[in-house]
Coordinates of C-alpha atoms and ligand atoms in Angstrom, one line a residue:
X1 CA 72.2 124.7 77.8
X2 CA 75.5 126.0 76.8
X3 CA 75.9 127.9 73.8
X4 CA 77.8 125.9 71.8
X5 CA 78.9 129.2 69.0
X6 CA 80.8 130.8 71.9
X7 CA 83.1 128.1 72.9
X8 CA 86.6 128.5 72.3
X9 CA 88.1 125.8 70.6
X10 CA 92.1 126.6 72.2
X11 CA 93.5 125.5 75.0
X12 CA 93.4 126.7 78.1
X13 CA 91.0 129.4 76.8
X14 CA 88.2 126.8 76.4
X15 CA 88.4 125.5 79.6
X16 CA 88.1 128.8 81.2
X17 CA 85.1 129.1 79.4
X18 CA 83.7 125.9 81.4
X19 CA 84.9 127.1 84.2
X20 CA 82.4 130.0 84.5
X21 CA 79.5 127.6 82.8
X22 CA 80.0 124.6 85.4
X23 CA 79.9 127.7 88.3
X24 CA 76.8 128.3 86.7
X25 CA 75.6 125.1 87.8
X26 CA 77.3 124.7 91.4
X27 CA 75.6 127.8 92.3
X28 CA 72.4 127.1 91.1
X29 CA 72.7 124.0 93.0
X30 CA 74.0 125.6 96.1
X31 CA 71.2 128.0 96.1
X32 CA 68.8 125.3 95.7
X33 CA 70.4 122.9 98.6
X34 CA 71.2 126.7 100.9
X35 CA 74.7 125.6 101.2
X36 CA 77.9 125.3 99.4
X37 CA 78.6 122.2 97.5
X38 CA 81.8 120.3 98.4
X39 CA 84.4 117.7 96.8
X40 CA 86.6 115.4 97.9
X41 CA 89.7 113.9 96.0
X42 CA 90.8 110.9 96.6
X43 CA 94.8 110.1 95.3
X44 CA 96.1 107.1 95.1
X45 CA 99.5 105.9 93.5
X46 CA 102.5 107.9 92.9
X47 CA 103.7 112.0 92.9
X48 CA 102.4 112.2 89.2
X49 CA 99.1 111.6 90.9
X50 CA 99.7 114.0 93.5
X51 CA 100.6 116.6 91.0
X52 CA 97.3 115.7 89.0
X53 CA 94.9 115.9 91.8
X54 CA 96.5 119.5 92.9
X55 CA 96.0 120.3 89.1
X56 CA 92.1 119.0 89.2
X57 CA 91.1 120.6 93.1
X58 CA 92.7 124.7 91.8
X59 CA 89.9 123.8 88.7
X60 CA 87.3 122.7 91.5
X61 CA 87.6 125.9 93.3
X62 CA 87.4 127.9 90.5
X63 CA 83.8 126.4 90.1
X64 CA 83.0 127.2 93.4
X65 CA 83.3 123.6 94.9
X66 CA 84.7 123.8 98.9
X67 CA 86.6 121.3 100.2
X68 CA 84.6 118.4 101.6
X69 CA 86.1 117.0 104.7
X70 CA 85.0 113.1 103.6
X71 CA 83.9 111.1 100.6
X72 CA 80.2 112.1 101.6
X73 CA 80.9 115.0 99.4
X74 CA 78.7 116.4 96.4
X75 CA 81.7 115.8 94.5
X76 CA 84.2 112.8 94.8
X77 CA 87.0 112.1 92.5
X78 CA 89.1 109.4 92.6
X79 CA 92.4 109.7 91.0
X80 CA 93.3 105.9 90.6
X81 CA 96.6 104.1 90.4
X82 CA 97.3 100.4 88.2
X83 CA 100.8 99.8 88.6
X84 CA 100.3 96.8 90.8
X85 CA 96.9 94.6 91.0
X86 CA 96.2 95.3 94.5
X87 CA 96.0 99.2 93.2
X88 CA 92.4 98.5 91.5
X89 CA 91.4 95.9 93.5
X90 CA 91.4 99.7 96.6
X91 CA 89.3 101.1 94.1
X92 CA 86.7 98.5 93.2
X93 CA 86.7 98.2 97.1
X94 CA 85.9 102.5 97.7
X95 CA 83.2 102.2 94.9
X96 CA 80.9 100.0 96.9
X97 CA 80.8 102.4 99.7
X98 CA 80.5 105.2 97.4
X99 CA 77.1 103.6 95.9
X100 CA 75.4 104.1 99.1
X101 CA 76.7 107.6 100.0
X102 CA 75.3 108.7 96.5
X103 CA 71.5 106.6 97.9
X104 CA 71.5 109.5 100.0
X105 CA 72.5 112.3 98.2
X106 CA 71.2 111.8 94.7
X107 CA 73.0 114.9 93.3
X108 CA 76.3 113.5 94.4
X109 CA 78.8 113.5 91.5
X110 CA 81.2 110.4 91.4
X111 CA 84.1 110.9 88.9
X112 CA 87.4 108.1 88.1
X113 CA 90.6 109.3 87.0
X114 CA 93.9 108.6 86.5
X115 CA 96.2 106.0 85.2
X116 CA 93.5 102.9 85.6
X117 CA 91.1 104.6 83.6
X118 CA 93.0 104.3 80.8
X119 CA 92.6 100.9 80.8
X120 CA 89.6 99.4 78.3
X121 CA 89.1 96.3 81.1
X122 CA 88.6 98.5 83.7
X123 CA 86.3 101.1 82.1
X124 CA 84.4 98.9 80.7
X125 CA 83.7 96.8 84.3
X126 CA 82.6 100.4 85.7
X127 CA 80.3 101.2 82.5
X128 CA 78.5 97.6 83.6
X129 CA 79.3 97.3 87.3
X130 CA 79.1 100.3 88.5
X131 CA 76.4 102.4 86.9
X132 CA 76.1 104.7 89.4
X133 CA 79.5 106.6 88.4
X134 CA 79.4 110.2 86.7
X135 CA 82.4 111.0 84.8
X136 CA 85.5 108.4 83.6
X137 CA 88.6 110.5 82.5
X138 CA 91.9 109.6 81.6
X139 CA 95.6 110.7 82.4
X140 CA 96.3 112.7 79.1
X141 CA 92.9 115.2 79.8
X142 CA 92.7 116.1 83.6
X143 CA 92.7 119.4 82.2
X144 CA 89.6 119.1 80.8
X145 CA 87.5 118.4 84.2
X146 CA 85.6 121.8 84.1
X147 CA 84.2 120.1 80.7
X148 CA 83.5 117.1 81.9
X149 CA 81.3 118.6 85.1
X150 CA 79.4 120.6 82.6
X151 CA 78.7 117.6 80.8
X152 CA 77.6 115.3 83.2
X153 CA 75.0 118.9 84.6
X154 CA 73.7 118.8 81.0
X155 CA 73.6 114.9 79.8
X156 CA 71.9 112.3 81.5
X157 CA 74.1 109.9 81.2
X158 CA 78.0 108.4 82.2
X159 CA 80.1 110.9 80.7
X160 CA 83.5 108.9 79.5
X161 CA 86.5 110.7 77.8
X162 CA 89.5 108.3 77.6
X163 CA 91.8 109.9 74.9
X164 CA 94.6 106.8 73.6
X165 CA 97.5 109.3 73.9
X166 CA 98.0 113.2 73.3
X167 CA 101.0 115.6 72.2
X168 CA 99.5 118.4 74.1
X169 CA 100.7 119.9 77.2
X170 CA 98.6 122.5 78.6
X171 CA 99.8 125.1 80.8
X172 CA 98.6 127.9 83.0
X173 CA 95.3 126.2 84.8
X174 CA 95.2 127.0 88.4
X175 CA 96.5 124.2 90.6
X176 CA 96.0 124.4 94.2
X177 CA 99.1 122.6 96.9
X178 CA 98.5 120.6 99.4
X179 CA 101.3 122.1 101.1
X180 CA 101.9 125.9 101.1
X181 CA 105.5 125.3 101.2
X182 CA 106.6 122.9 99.0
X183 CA 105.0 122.0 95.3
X184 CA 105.5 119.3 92.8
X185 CA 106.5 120.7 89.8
X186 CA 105.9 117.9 86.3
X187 CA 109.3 118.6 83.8
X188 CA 108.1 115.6 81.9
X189 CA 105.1 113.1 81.0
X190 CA 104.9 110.0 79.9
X191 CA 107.7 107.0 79.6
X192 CA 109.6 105.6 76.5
X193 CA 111.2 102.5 78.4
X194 CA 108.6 99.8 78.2
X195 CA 110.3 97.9 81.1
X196 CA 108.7 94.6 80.5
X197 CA 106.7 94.2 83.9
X198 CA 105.8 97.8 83.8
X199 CA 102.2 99.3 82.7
X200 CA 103.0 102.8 82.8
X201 CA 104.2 103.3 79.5
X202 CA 100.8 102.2 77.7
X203 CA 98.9 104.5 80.9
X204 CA 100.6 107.5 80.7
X205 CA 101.7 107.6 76.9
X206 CA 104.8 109.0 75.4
X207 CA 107.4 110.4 77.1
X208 CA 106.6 114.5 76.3
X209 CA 109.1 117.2 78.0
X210 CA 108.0 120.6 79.4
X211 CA 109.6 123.8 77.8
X212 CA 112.5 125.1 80.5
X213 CA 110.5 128.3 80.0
X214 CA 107.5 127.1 81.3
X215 CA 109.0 125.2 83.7
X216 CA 111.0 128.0 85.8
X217 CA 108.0 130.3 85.1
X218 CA 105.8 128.5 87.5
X219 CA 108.4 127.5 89.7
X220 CA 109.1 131.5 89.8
X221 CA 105.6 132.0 90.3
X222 CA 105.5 129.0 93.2
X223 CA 108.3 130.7 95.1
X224 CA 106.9 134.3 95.3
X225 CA 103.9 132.4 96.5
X226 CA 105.8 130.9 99.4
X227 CA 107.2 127.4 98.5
X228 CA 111.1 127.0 99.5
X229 CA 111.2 123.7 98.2
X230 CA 109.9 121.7 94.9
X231 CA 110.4 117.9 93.6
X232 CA 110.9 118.3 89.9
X233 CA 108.5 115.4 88.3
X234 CA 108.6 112.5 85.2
X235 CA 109.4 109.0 85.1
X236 CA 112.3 108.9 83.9
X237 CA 113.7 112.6 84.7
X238 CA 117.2 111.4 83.3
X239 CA 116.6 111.5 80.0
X240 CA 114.6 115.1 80.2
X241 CA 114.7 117.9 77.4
X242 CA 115.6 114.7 74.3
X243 CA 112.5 115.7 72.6
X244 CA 112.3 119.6 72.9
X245 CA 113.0 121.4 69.9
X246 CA 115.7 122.8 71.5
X247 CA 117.1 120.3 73.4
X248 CA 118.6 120.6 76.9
X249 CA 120.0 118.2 79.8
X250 CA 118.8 117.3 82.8
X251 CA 121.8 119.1 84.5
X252 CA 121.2 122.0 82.2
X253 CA 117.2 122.2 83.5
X254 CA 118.4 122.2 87.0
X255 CA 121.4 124.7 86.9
X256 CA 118.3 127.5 85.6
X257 CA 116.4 125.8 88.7
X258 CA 118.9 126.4 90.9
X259 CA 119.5 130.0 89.8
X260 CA 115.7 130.7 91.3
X261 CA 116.4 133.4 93.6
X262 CA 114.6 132.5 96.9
X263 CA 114.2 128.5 96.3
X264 CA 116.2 126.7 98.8
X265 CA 115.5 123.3 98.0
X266 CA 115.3 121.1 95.2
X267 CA 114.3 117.4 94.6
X268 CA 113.4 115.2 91.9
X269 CA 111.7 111.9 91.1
X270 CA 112.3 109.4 89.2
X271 CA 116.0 108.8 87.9
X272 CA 116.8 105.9 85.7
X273 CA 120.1 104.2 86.0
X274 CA 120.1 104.3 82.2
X275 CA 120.5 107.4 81.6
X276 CA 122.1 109.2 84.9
X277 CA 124.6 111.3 83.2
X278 CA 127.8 111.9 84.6
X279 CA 127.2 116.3 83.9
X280 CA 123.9 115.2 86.8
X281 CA 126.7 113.8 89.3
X282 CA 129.3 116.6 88.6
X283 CA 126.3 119.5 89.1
X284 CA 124.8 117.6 92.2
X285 CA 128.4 117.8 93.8
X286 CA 128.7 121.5 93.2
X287 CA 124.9 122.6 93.8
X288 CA 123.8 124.3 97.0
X289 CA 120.4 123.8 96.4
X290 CA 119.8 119.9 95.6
X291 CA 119.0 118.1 98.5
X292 CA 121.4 114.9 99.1
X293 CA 118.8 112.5 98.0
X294 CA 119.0 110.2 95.4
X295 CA 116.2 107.8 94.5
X296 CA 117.6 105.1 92.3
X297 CA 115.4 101.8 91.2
X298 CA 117.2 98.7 91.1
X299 CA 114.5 96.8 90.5
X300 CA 116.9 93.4 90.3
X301 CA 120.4 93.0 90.8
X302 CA 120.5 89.8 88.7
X303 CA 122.2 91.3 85.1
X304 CA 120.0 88.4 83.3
X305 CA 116.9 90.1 84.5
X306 CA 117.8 93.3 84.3
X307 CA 118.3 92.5 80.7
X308 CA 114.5 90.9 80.5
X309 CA 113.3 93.5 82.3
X310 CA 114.5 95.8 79.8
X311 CA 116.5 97.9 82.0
X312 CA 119.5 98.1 79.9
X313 CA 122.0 98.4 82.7
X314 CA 123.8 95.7 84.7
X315 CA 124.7 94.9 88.0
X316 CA 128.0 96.1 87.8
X317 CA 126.6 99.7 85.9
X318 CA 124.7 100.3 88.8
X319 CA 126.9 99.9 91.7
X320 CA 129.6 102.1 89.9
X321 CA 126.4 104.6 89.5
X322 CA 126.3 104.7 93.4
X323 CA 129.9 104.4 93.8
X324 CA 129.8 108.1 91.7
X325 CA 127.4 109.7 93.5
X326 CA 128.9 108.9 96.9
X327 CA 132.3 109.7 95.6
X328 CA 130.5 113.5 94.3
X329 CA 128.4 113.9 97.5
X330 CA 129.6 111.7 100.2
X331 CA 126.6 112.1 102.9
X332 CA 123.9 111.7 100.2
X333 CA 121.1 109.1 100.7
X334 CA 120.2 106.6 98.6
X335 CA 116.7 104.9 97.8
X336 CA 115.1 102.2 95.5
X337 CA 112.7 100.1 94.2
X338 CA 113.1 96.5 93.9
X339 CA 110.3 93.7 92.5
X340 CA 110.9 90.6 93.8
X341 CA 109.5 87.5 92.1
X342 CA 109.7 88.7 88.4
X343 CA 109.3 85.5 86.5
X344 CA 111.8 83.6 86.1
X345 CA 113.8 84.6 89.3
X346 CA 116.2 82.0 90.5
X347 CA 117.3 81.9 94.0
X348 CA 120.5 82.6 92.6
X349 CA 119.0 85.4 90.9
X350 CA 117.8 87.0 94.3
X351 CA 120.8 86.7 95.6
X352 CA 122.5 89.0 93.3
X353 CA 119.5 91.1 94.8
X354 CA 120.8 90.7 98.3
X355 CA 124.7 91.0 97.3
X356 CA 123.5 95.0 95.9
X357 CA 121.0 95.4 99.2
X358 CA 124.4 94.3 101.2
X359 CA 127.0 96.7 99.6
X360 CA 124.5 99.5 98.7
X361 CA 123.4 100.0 102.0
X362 CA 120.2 101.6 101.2
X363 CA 118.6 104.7 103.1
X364 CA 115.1 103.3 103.1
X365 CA 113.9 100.8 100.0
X366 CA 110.6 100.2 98.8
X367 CA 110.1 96.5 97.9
X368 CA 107.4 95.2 95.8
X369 CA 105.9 91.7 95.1
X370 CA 106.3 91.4 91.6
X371 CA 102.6 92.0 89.6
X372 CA 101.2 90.5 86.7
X373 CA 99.9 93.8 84.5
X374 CA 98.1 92.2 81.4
X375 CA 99.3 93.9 78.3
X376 CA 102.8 94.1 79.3
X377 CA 105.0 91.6 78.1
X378 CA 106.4 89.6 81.6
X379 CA 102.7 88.8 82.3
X380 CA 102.7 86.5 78.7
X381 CA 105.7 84.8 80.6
X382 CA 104.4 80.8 81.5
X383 CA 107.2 81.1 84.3
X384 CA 105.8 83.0 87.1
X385 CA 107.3 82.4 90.7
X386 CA 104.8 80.6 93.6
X387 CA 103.3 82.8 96.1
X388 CA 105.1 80.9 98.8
X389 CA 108.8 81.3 97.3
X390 CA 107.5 85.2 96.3
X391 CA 107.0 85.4 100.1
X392 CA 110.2 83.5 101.4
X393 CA 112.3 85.9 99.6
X394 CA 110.3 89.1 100.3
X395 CA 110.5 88.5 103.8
X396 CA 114.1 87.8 103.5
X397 CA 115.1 91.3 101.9
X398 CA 112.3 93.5 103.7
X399 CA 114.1 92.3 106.7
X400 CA 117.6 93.2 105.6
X401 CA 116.7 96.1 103.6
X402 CA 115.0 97.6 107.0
X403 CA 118.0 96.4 109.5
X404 CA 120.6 98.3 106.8
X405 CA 118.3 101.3 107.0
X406 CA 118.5 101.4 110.6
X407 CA 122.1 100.9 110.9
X408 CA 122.5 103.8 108.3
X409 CA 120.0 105.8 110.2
X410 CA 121.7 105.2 113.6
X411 CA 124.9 107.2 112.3
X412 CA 123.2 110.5 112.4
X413 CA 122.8 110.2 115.5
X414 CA 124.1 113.2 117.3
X415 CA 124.8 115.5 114.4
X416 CA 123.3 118.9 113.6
X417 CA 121.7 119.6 110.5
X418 CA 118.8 121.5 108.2
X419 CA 115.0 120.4 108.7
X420 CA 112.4 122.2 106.3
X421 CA 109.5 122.2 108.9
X422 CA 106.3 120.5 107.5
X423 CA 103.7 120.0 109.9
X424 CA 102.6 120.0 113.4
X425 CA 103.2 116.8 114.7
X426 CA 99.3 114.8 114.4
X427 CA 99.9 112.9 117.7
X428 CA 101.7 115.4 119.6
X429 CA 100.8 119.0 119.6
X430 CA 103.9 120.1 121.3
X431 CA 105.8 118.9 118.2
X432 CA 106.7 119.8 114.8
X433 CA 107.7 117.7 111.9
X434 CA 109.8 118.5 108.7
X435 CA 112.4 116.4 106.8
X436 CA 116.4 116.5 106.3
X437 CA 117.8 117.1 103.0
X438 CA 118.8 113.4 102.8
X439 CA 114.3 113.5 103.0
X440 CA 114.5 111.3 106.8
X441 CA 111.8 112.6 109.0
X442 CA 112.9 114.6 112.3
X443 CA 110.1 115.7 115.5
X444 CA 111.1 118.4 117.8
X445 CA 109.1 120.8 120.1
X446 CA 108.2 123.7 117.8
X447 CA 105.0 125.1 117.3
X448 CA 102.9 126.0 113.8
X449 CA 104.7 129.2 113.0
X450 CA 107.9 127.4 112.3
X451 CA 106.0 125.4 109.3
X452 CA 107.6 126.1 106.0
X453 CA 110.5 127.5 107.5
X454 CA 113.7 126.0 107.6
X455 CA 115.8 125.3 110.6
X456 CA 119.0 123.5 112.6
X457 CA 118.0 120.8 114.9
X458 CA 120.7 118.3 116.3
X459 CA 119.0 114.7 115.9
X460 CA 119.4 113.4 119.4
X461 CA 117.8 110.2 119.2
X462 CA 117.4 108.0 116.0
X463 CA 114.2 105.6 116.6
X464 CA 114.8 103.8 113.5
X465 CA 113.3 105.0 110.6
X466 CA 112.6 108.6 111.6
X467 CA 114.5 111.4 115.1
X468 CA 113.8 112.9 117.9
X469 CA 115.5 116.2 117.6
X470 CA 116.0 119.3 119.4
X471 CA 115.9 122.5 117.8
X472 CA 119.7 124.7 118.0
Ligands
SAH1 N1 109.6 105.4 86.5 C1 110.0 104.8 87.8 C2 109.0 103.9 88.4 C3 107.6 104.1 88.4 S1 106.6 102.8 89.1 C4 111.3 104.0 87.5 O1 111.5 103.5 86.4 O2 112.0 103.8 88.4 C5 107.3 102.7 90.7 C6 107.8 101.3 91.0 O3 106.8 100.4 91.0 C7 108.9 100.8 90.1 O4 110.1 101.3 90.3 C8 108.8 99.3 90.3 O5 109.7 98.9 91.3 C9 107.4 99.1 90.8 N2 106.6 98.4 89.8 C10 106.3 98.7 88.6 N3 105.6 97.8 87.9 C11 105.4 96.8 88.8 C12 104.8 95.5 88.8 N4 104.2 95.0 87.7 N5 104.9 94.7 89.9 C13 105.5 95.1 91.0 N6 106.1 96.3 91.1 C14 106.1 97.1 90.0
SF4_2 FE1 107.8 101.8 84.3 FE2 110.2 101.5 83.5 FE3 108.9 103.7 82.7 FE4 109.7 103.4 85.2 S1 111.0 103.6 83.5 S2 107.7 104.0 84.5 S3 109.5 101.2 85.6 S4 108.4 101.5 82.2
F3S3 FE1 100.3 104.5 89.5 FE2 100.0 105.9 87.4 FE3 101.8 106.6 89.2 S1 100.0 103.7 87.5 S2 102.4 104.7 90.1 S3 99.7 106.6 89.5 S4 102.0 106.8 87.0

């Protein structure tokens, strides 16, 4: 049993100390079985997720956990997702199979994460549903998971720690990258905007900004370990540093970034039109090091659902937005999100969608079928759109958002430019794959030393949404 006099009560301290107790237990286990325990995390949902799940595997390893190369693992986690319905509905759908790996193995550990544990509903349909789960956590204490394992080794029971909400950020736990290369890096949690359809404000708290400090410390630390390139993380990125007690910019955060001696690359994710600053577009056009890449939700180009959405930007504020950025950087790319059906949509509505889909000219979009998230306030709305009009005008823009991509694909065609090498190529072994700065996706014949490095390759044939490409 663990001692409970020793335990440190600060952060990360305490955590270390499970650590070392819940290794006490994997290798007693190990021992027992005359074989090394395994995990397997599951992600779904967005780079937050990611992020979290890199955070939760460097704790695993610390315990002594190997990777598992399947969900019939001793350990499986699944970091879930509930911005859109069909993202639970996946989970509900893994858990059945899970039941029956865990018949076999009865020391099998099954733990849920992430943003749809934070969620009363859905905890509470596990706690009577599905018994057979281990450990619930939430998004405001992955940090904790060492704890949790040691729990669940010493209580015979579901072990379920959903905090509401936190002010704590704690730093320097291990975190292991999927890639060796590249690493997400969080400046920010949590979202202030409450847009109306949106659930991730109430799943993921307030919004809480990283110190710089920390910030280019372990971005320092990621580079002498080998990464050339890292996506700078929040919801709302735009509006970074308001809360700090020193407060910065945005721009300000990513001029020290961009000082990093030995970083060549730099992305981030998720800018609101709101609050894109004018200082972001000026230090974008001057910077070597930010890749021409600019992920910019829409959502709606109608300005009377904007304004229900609670966007606070119209049509008009948005296209000058991309008129700016083209203006600072003229090859840069540009990417969205757009929900179509939100309800109340009017034909006419959706066509103000198309109208900024037709003069945008978008790199690649991702369009979503607008989802009802109880709690949030456009799911109390008795005007929700049919299915069969929600389809009509999906099919509509997925079909001109994808022949504008193609067209704006096509015009690369031919020119020479940087790929950051990823991977070897899964279907073809003679090729490698790795992304342009504008993040398109480019094969050519390399082999596995080239990963991580970055190199010119003319793009000799477009084949829609990714090239074929030959190195120079
Ligand atoms: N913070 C980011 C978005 C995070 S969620 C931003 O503001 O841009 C990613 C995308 O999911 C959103 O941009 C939105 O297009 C979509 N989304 C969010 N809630 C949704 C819902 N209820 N139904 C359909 N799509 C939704
Ligand atoms: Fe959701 Fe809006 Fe926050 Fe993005 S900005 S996470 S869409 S509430
Ligand atoms: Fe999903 Fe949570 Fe991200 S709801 S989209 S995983 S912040």
């Amino acid at each position: 049993m663990t001692d409970t006099i020793n335990i440190p009560t600060t952060e990360p301290q305490r955590q270390f100390y499970f650590i070392k107790e819940a290794k006490k237990y994997v290798d007693f286990l190990s021992k027992e079985k005359g074989r090394a325990l395994t995990y397997f995390v599951n992600t779904f949902g967005c780079q937050m997720n990611a992020r979290d799940s890199e955070k939760i595997v460097g704790i695993l390893e610390q315990i002594g956990y190997k990777p598992g190369d399947s969900e019939e693992s001793d350990l499986v986690i699944y970091n879930t997702c509930t911005v859109r319905e069909n993202a639970n509905n996946k989970i509900y759908g893994h858990l059945g199979y899970l039941s029956s790996y865990k018949e076999h193995n009865p020391d099998m550990k099954i733990a849920l994460c992430g943003c749809m544990m934070q969620e009363q509903s859905a905890v509470d349909k596990i706690k009577s549903a599905h018994r057979f789960v281990d450990i619930i956590f939430g998004t405001h204490n992955i940090f904790m998971i060492a704890e949790l394992i040691v729990r669940s080794f010493e209580e015979e029971k579901m072990v379920v720690e959903v905090w509401d909400g936190t002010d704590q950020i704690v730093e320097n736990l291990p975190a292991v990258r999927k890639y060796p290369f590249k690493s997400g890096v969080n400046i920010m949690y949590g979202c202030n905007n409450f847009c109306s359809y949106c659930i991730v404000p109430y799943v993921r708290g307030r919004e809480r900004s990283r110190k710089p400090e920390d910030i280019i410390n372990e971005i320092k630390q990621l580079v002498a370990d080998g990464v050339v390139e890292v996506m700078l993380l929040g919801q709302n990125v735009n509006s970074y540093g308001k809360n700090l007690e020193h407060p910065i910019t945005f721009a300000q955060l990513l001029e020290q970034v961009e000082q990093i001696e030995g970083l060549e690359r730099i992305r981030f994710m998720t800018s609101h039109p709101k609050d894109l600053s004018d200082e972001l577009i000026m230090f974008m056009k001057h910077s070597k090091k930010v890749c021409h890449h600019f992920h910019l939700p829409l959502q709606s180009g109608s300005t009377k659902l904007l304004e229900d959405m609670n966007r606070h930007y119209t049509k008009e504020d948005y296209l000058l937005l991309v008129e700016k950025l083209r203006k600072a950087v003229p090859d840069i790319a540009i990417t969205t999100d757009i929900i179509v059906g939100y309800p109340g949509e009017t034909e006419e509505d959706f066509l103000e969608t198309m109208d900024v889909v037709e003069r945008v000219k978008y790199d690649s979009a991702f369009t979503f079928i607008y989802s009802k998230r109880s709690g949030t306030p456009a799911a109390k709305r008795d005007d929700q759109i049919t299915p069969e009009v929600i389809k009509n005008r999906f099919d509509r823009l997925l079909k001109r958002v994808q022949q504008l991509a193609s067209e704006k694909a096509k015009a690369l065609e031919g020119k020479t430019m940087d790929v950051l090498v990823e991977s070897v190529n899964s279907q073809n072994k003679e090729l490698v794959s790795g992304r342009l700065s504008n993040n398109s996706i480019v094969h050519f014949a390399g082999n596995k030393e080239l990963i991580g490095q970055i190199v010119s390759v003319k793009l000799v044939c477009c084949k829609g949404f990714y090239y074929i490409g030959e190195r120079i």
